Amino acid sequence: MSPARRPILLIAPSLVFMTALFAWPLIVAIGQAFTGPGGPTTAHLERMIDDPYFWPAARNTALLIVVLIPVQFALALTMALLLRERPKFAGFYFYVWVVPLAISDLAAGLVWLAVFTDRGYLNSIFHTDYAYLSHEHPTTMFLAVIVAELWRATSLVFVIIVAGLQGVPKDYDEAAEVFGAGYVKRLRHVILPQLRPSLQVALILRTILALETFAVAQALTGRNLPLLVGETYQWYGFLQNPNVASAIALVILAVSLLAAFGYLRLMREAHR
Amino acid sequence: MTQRVNRRTLLAAVASTPLLAACGGVSTSGSGGEGSVDFLSTQFLPVEERQRFEKILADHVKTKVGFNPIDASVFATTVQSQVDAGQTKVSLLGGLHGDLAPQKDRLMDLDDLAKQLSDRQFPADLIELGKLGGGSLKYVPWMQATYLLAVNKAALQWLPSGADPQNLTYDQLLAWVTAGRQGNGGKPIFGFPGGPKGLNHRFFQGFLLPSFTGGQITTFRSPEAATAWQYMKELWAQTAPASTNYDFMQEPLERGEVMIGFDHVARLVNAPKSKPDDWLMVPAPKGPKGLGYMIVIAALAIPKGAPQADKAKEVIKALTTPSIQVEVLRANAFFPVAKAELPGDLPKPISLEAAGVKAQQSASSAIVSLPPVGLGAKDGEVAQIFKNCFKEICLDGKPVQAVLDDQAGKLNAILDQLKVACWKPDPAGSPCKAM
Amino acid sequence: MKRLALQAGCIAITLFMAVPLYLIALAAFSSRESLNRFPLPLLPTDFSTETIQGFLGSTGVVPAAINSVMVGLSTVILALLIGVPAGYALARYAFRGKQPYQLFLLLTRALPIVVLSVPLARIFLASGLYDTTYAVTLLHTALALPTTVLITSAVFVAVSPEQEEAAQIFGASPLTAFVRVVMPQALPGIAAAAVFTFVMSWNEVLGASILTLNQRTLPAQVLATLSFSPLAYRFAGGFALVVPALVFIAIMRKYLLNMWGTTLR
């Protein structure tokens, strides 16, 4: 086995596996978006764009990503750095902070619905009657989804960063400290650069998953806050139109790829 | 130290894989197994409904049935992929009219079975529906339901004078909920299943529009329809805004979030459970043209290539016998389609509903609506048009006639492709379109 | 002072993460009537196991749980076997087609499964694997591969190649060098990938629903119906579904936290 062939052999099983399973469904899905009874057509795309829910869904999805991802990363980084200082009960904290990972998004939606609903826990604690999730209050509706998603999905980023932090040698950090660098300086110049590969992976994965999951948003707001993936399900299931569903799915795919490509480019350094 | 632990665990994991691989899985559908009928259903998903129905199957149906209730879109995927691939594994399908209609080309013809069931005396309307717009019978009616208004007796204090809850008009309903809201400190007392899984489109198709216009499709943008939607706008202003999140009304009613609610009988039945004497189940209100109401049909069908088609037919025969139909009513609040005498010992919530249903059906000015016939896969898109009318008129506040004209255009675009005949309450005649 | 601020921060975050869990448990173990009251009780005053018992006693819950465990563990093993070598390749080698390969992996994860469901079901029907736990394992492995490959590659990058080369100079084969030098250091990443894989597989609903009929996994059997069930059942179901994943994380926690603060060089 020559060293040149080695990488190909190592990735071969994964390539074969994914191709065997996904290649044909992928082609079928792409095909469905562009074929009609008379051959290739853009009719489905036009239908998708004309739909009153499409642009709000696209806007909401974009807004969700732009607000959620930075906040999640900030929170996850804070959590990882807090634990890095090895406070007492670190083990216990770590376990509790990872637990939301185990919760399915359906269950997470249920819990936060119970918190935010009209006669839910939030209103119970403050003895108020505010309709957080009503379509009349779009801001609180959106914020509720952000909070619920923050709770549910930050653990993913947190675990990746923690795993990545393991590889950051304490020597550099301690050396920098000895030479008088403050915490923020150490963070920016020693720790974060070493975390780059993990952060990159976490960003890509989290963005793609954020574009995908909508169960929590749907549990909380129904179709009052339309999202792209929710529309995919709606067109596929209720409206029995797999063509438009595929078209929307391709939009999601395109955005995900763009984001992934962007991240890979942005974070490409001398490291790799 | 760490390395040794790693290796040991790794070895153990790898060694146990062959063991895991040896089992293909443990069966999860109760009495499944060799030779049993795989019954795929979109009905009776909730855990308790499912258990009660399985008990009925076990106690009263001789053939072994593996009951598998699943979500509607998984239902569609399963039927489609199995039948199209020629590898049908399920033998019996149970679903609403809207679940089975898109699959009409994948269902077996059941004309011979229908002949054997002539003594069940299914209403002729339902048999007609079961042909799904074609020539032969594709499904056998299984159960039916309709919509009622559930009223907590505490709301009666605001009933306008001279109004009889069993005989309301839409205007009286509006006056009632308006007074109720004022009396309740500004908090609406009326709720509506406007959630994503709510069946509010059936309300518009089968209740509101026929009561005001006498039709469903042909009168879609007539002046009477505009009046109907204007009314709906006013009613919505008095409805609990949380209704856009309500899929089922029974919980908000039970919790006291609203006091009057309109919904499918099976989705109302739990509301009176704890205190049946506090509740009334009344027919839907009357409009200028009469009391429009729609029946919801659940039916049984056999997919093409079913492995146990004959046994499935036995199950259909059993499930349509009057005694079992009454058992299903008792258990899950779905009403019989076969001619059956209702016993006097039904649970209180069910007998409340039965009374309401009877009153509704025998009203002098009743206008029966059927769910759309022959739309196939477009059933959902047509339903969406009605939902969009609601959204644009009531939620977005757009001008009524403009929205109706716009949506009528979209409706006709779909109907023109299908060229189907109109169904009740519109006069029969093809092709059906909004005038 | 710094210690206090540290603890305060940790506690604040812990509360945010833990309170909803407490609420699930509370609601799962409350009687149905207490869930209809307003204001909702915040303390377990109405303790009752009736909903949980009802839930556990419903058809097929225990066999479905067994299926889920089998699928989950098999998926982890298969995904690691296929994914770890690929992650290593991504970390160590710069080969042609590296970026297209990464994008290809992500592409498959970026398409909602619902759109792929009919062709996927047909593949498994045609291969005779329909309605077996193998089918679900294969699907879940495919869904887990992108995470596994990418996370392990990020962690392998951090392990210096010099150590491997040193081991090989001293006579170890490339494989031995990998297993005895690289893997122990990359264990947190591998453990992280294992945790994600198991949890993803455990909670995955749609794929499992379309690929099975009578040999369902727990989510396929139960989760999908939760939204139609009464409130109390939804909480009981949500709670019961969490427990095994919690156990798995408790086990893997040790590997995730391996080598806190050890000097690596």
PDB file of C-alpha atoms in Angstrom, chain C residues 44-148:
ATOM      1  CA  PRO C  44     -44.168  17.535  42.716  1.00  0.00           C
ATOM      2  CA  THR C  45     -47.322  17.826  44.773  1.00  0.00           C
ATOM      3  CA  ASP C  46     -49.365  15.466  42.644  1.00  0.00           C
ATOM      4  CA  PHE C  47     -46.970  12.616  42.214  1.00  0.00           C
ATOM      5  CA  SER C  48     -48.437   9.847  40.144  1.00  0.00           C
ATOM      6  CA  THR C  49     -46.995   7.152  37.950  1.00  0.00           C
ATOM      7  CA  GLU C  50     -50.199   6.461  36.049  1.00  0.00           C
ATOM      8  CA  THR C  51     -49.210   8.137  32.813  1.00  0.00           C
ATOM      9  CA  ILE C  52     -45.766   6.605  32.755  1.00  0.00           C
ATOM     10  CA  GLN C  53     -47.202   3.198  33.463  1.00  0.00           C
ATOM     11  CA  GLY C  54     -49.833   3.640  30.801  1.00  0.00           C
ATOM     12  CA  PHE C  55     -47.206   4.694  28.368  1.00  0.00           C
ATOM     13  CA  LEU C  56     -44.871   1.816  29.140  1.00  0.00           C
ATOM     14  CA  GLY C  57     -47.719  -0.645  28.934  1.00  0.00           C
ATOM     15  CA  SER C  58     -48.863   0.402  25.506  1.00  0.00           C
ATOM     16  CA  THR C  59     -48.285  -1.912  22.610  1.00  0.00           C
ATOM     17  CA  GLY C  60     -44.829  -2.517  21.455  1.00  0.00           C
ATOM     18  CA  VAL C  61     -43.030  -0.019  23.652  1.00  0.00           C
ATOM     19  CA  VAL C  62     -40.610  -2.496  25.217  1.00  0.00           C
ATOM     20  CA  PRO C  63     -39.742  -4.363  21.983  1.00  0.00           C
ATOM     21  CA  ALA C  64     -39.337  -1.017  20.260  1.00  0.00           C
ATOM     22  CA  ALA C  65     -36.942   0.088  22.982  1.00  0.00           C
ATOM     23  CA  ILE C  66     -34.902  -3.065  22.441  1.00  0.00           C
ATOM     24  CA  ASN C  67     -34.830  -2.416  18.712  1.00  0.00           C
ATOM     25  CA  SER C  68     -33.684   1.128  19.315  1.00  0.00           C
ATOM     26  CA  VAL C  69     -30.843   0.031  21.554  1.00  0.00           C
ATOM     27  CA  MET C  70     -29.701  -2.550  19.014  1.00  0.00           C
ATOM     28  CA  VAL C  71     -29.838  -0.069  16.185  1.00  0.00           C
ATOM     29  CA  GLY C  72     -28.107   2.606  18.225  1.00  0.00           C
ATOM     30  CA  LEU C  73     -25.167   0.448  19.252  1.00  0.00           C
ATOM     31  CA  SER C  74     -24.749  -1.128  15.823  1.00  0.00           C
ATOM     32  CA  THR C  75     -24.822   2.300  14.245  1.00  0.00           C
ATOM     33  CA  VAL C  76     -22.103   3.570  16.565  1.00  0.00           C
ATOM     34  CA  ILE C  77     -19.843   0.630  15.786  1.00  0.00           C
ATOM     35  CA  LEU C  78     -20.404   0.761  12.044  1.00  0.00           C
ATOM     36  CA  ALA C  79     -20.093   4.534  11.849  1.00  0.00           C
ATOM     37  CA  LEU C  80     -16.828   4.494  13.792  1.00  0.00           C
ATOM     38  CA  LEU C  81     -15.409   1.661  11.710  1.00  0.00           C
ATOM     39  CA  ILE C  82     -16.094   3.508   8.486  1.00  0.00           C
ATOM     40  CA  GLY C  83     -15.740   7.060   9.713  1.00  0.00           C
ATOM     41  CA  VAL C  84     -12.588   7.082  11.825  1.00  0.00           C
ATOM     42  CA  PRO C  85     -10.246   6.025   8.989  1.00  0.00           C
ATOM     43  CA  ALA C  86     -11.833   8.656   6.769  1.00  0.00           C
ATOM     44  CA  GLY C  87     -11.391  11.303   9.447  1.00  0.00           C
ATOM     45  CA  TYR C  88      -7.785  10.315   9.774  1.00  0.00           C
ATOM     46  CA  ALA C  89      -7.274  10.620   6.037  1.00  0.00           C
ATOM     47  CA  LEU C  90      -8.777  14.099   6.040  1.00  0.00           C
ATOM     48  CA  ALA C  91      -6.525  15.189   8.882  1.00  0.00           C
ATOM     49  CA  ARG C  92      -3.242  13.764   7.689  1.00  0.00           C
ATOM     50  CA  TYR C  93      -3.266  13.884   3.941  1.00  0.00           C
ATOM     51  CA  ALA C  94      -3.822  16.599   1.417  1.00  0.00           C
ATOM     52  CA  PHE C  95      -5.189  14.790  -1.578  1.00  0.00           C
ATOM     53  CA  ARG C  96      -6.959  15.807  -4.712  1.00  0.00           C
ATOM     54  CA  GLY C  97     -10.694  15.903  -4.243  1.00  0.00           C
ATOM     55  CA  LYS C  98     -10.444  16.575  -0.533  1.00  0.00           C
ATOM     56  CA  GLN C  99     -12.811  19.532  -0.534  1.00  0.00           C
ATOM     57  CA  PRO C 100     -15.318  17.942  -2.936  1.00  0.00           C
ATOM     58  CA  TYR C 101     -15.309  14.901  -0.659  1.00  0.00           C
ATOM     59  CA  GLN C 102     -16.107  17.027   2.384  1.00  0.00           C
ATOM     60  CA  LEU C 103     -18.823  18.864   0.523  1.00  0.00           C
ATOM     61  CA  PHE C 104     -20.256  15.562  -0.709  1.00  0.00           C
ATOM     62  CA  LEU C 105     -20.515  14.286   2.846  1.00  0.00           C
ATOM     63  CA  LEU C 106     -22.307  17.432   3.922  1.00  0.00           C
ATOM     64  CA  LEU C 107     -24.551  17.413   0.876  1.00  0.00           C
ATOM     65  CA  THR C 108     -26.178  14.200   1.975  1.00  0.00           C
ATOM     66  CA  ARG C 109     -26.910  15.586   5.401  1.00  0.00           C
ATOM     67  CA  ALA C 110     -28.222  18.867   4.070  1.00  0.00           C
ATOM     68  CA  LEU C 111     -31.213  17.456   2.245  1.00  0.00           C
ATOM     69  CA  PRO C 112     -34.320  16.886   4.361  1.00  0.00           C
ATOM     70  CA  ILE C 113     -34.959  13.176   4.628  1.00  0.00           C
ATOM     71  CA  VAL C 114     -38.626  13.559   3.821  1.00  0.00           C
ATOM     72  CA  VAL C 115     -37.790  14.306   0.218  1.00  0.00           C
ATOM     73  CA  LEU C 116     -35.614  11.210  -0.043  1.00  0.00           C
ATOM     74  CA  SER C 117     -38.082   8.976   1.710  1.00  0.00           C
ATOM     75  CA  VAL C 118     -39.810   7.272  -1.199  1.00  0.00           C
ATOM     76  CA  PRO C 119     -36.655   6.354  -3.167  1.00  0.00           C
ATOM     77  CA  LEU C 120     -34.966   5.247   0.067  1.00  0.00           C
ATOM     78  CA  ALA C 121     -37.862   3.002   0.981  1.00  0.00           C
ATOM     79  CA  ARG C 122     -37.722   1.495  -2.483  1.00  0.00           C
ATOM     80  CA  ILE C 123     -34.036   0.735  -2.208  1.00  0.00           C
ATOM     81  CA  PHE C 124     -34.651  -1.235   0.937  1.00  0.00           C
ATOM     82  CA  LEU C 125     -37.734  -2.940  -0.409  1.00  0.00           C
ATOM     83  CA  ALA C 126     -35.787  -4.059  -3.439  1.00  0.00           C
ATOM     84  CA  SER C 127     -32.884  -5.355  -1.379  1.00  0.00           C
ATOM     85  CA  GLY C 128     -35.118  -7.345   0.930  1.00  0.00           C
ATOM     86  CA  LEU C 129     -33.971  -5.467   3.991  1.00  0.00           C
ATOM     87  CA  TYR C 130     -37.233  -3.646   4.498  1.00  0.00           C
ATOM     88  CA  ASP C 131     -38.685  -3.884   7.968  1.00  0.00           C
ATOM     89  CA  THR C 132     -35.463  -5.050   9.637  1.00  0.00           C
ATOM     90  CA  THR C 133     -33.242  -3.314  12.112  1.00  0.00           C
ATOM     91  CA  TYR C 134     -30.380  -3.707   9.606  1.00  0.00           C
ATOM     92  CA  ALA C 135     -32.071  -1.245   7.296  1.00  0.00           C
ATOM     93  CA  VAL C 136     -32.392   1.318  10.020  1.00  0.00           C
ATOM     94  CA  THR C 137     -28.782   0.735  11.097  1.00  0.00           C
ATOM     95  CA  LEU C 138     -27.570   1.337   7.550  1.00  0.00           C
ATOM     96  CA  LEU C 139     -29.585   4.507   7.195  1.00  0.00           C
ATOM     97  CA  HIS C 140     -28.502   5.840  10.549  1.00  0.00           C
ATOM     98  CA  THR C 141     -24.869   5.071   9.809  1.00  0.00           C
ATOM     99  CA  ALA C 142     -25.148   7.076   6.617  1.00  0.00           C
ATOM    100  CA  LEU C 143     -26.702   9.933   8.545  1.00  0.00           C
ATOM    101  CA  ALA C 144     -23.969   9.746  11.178  1.00  0.00           C
ATOM    102  CA  LEU C 145     -20.976   9.532   8.864  1.00  0.00           C
ATOM    103  CA  PRO C 146     -20.605  13.251   8.152  1.00  0.00           C
ATOM    104  CA  THR C 147     -20.521  14.087  11.872  1.00  0.00           C
ATOM    105  CA  THR C 148     -18.163  11.217  12.642  1.00  0.00           C
TER     106      THR C 148
END
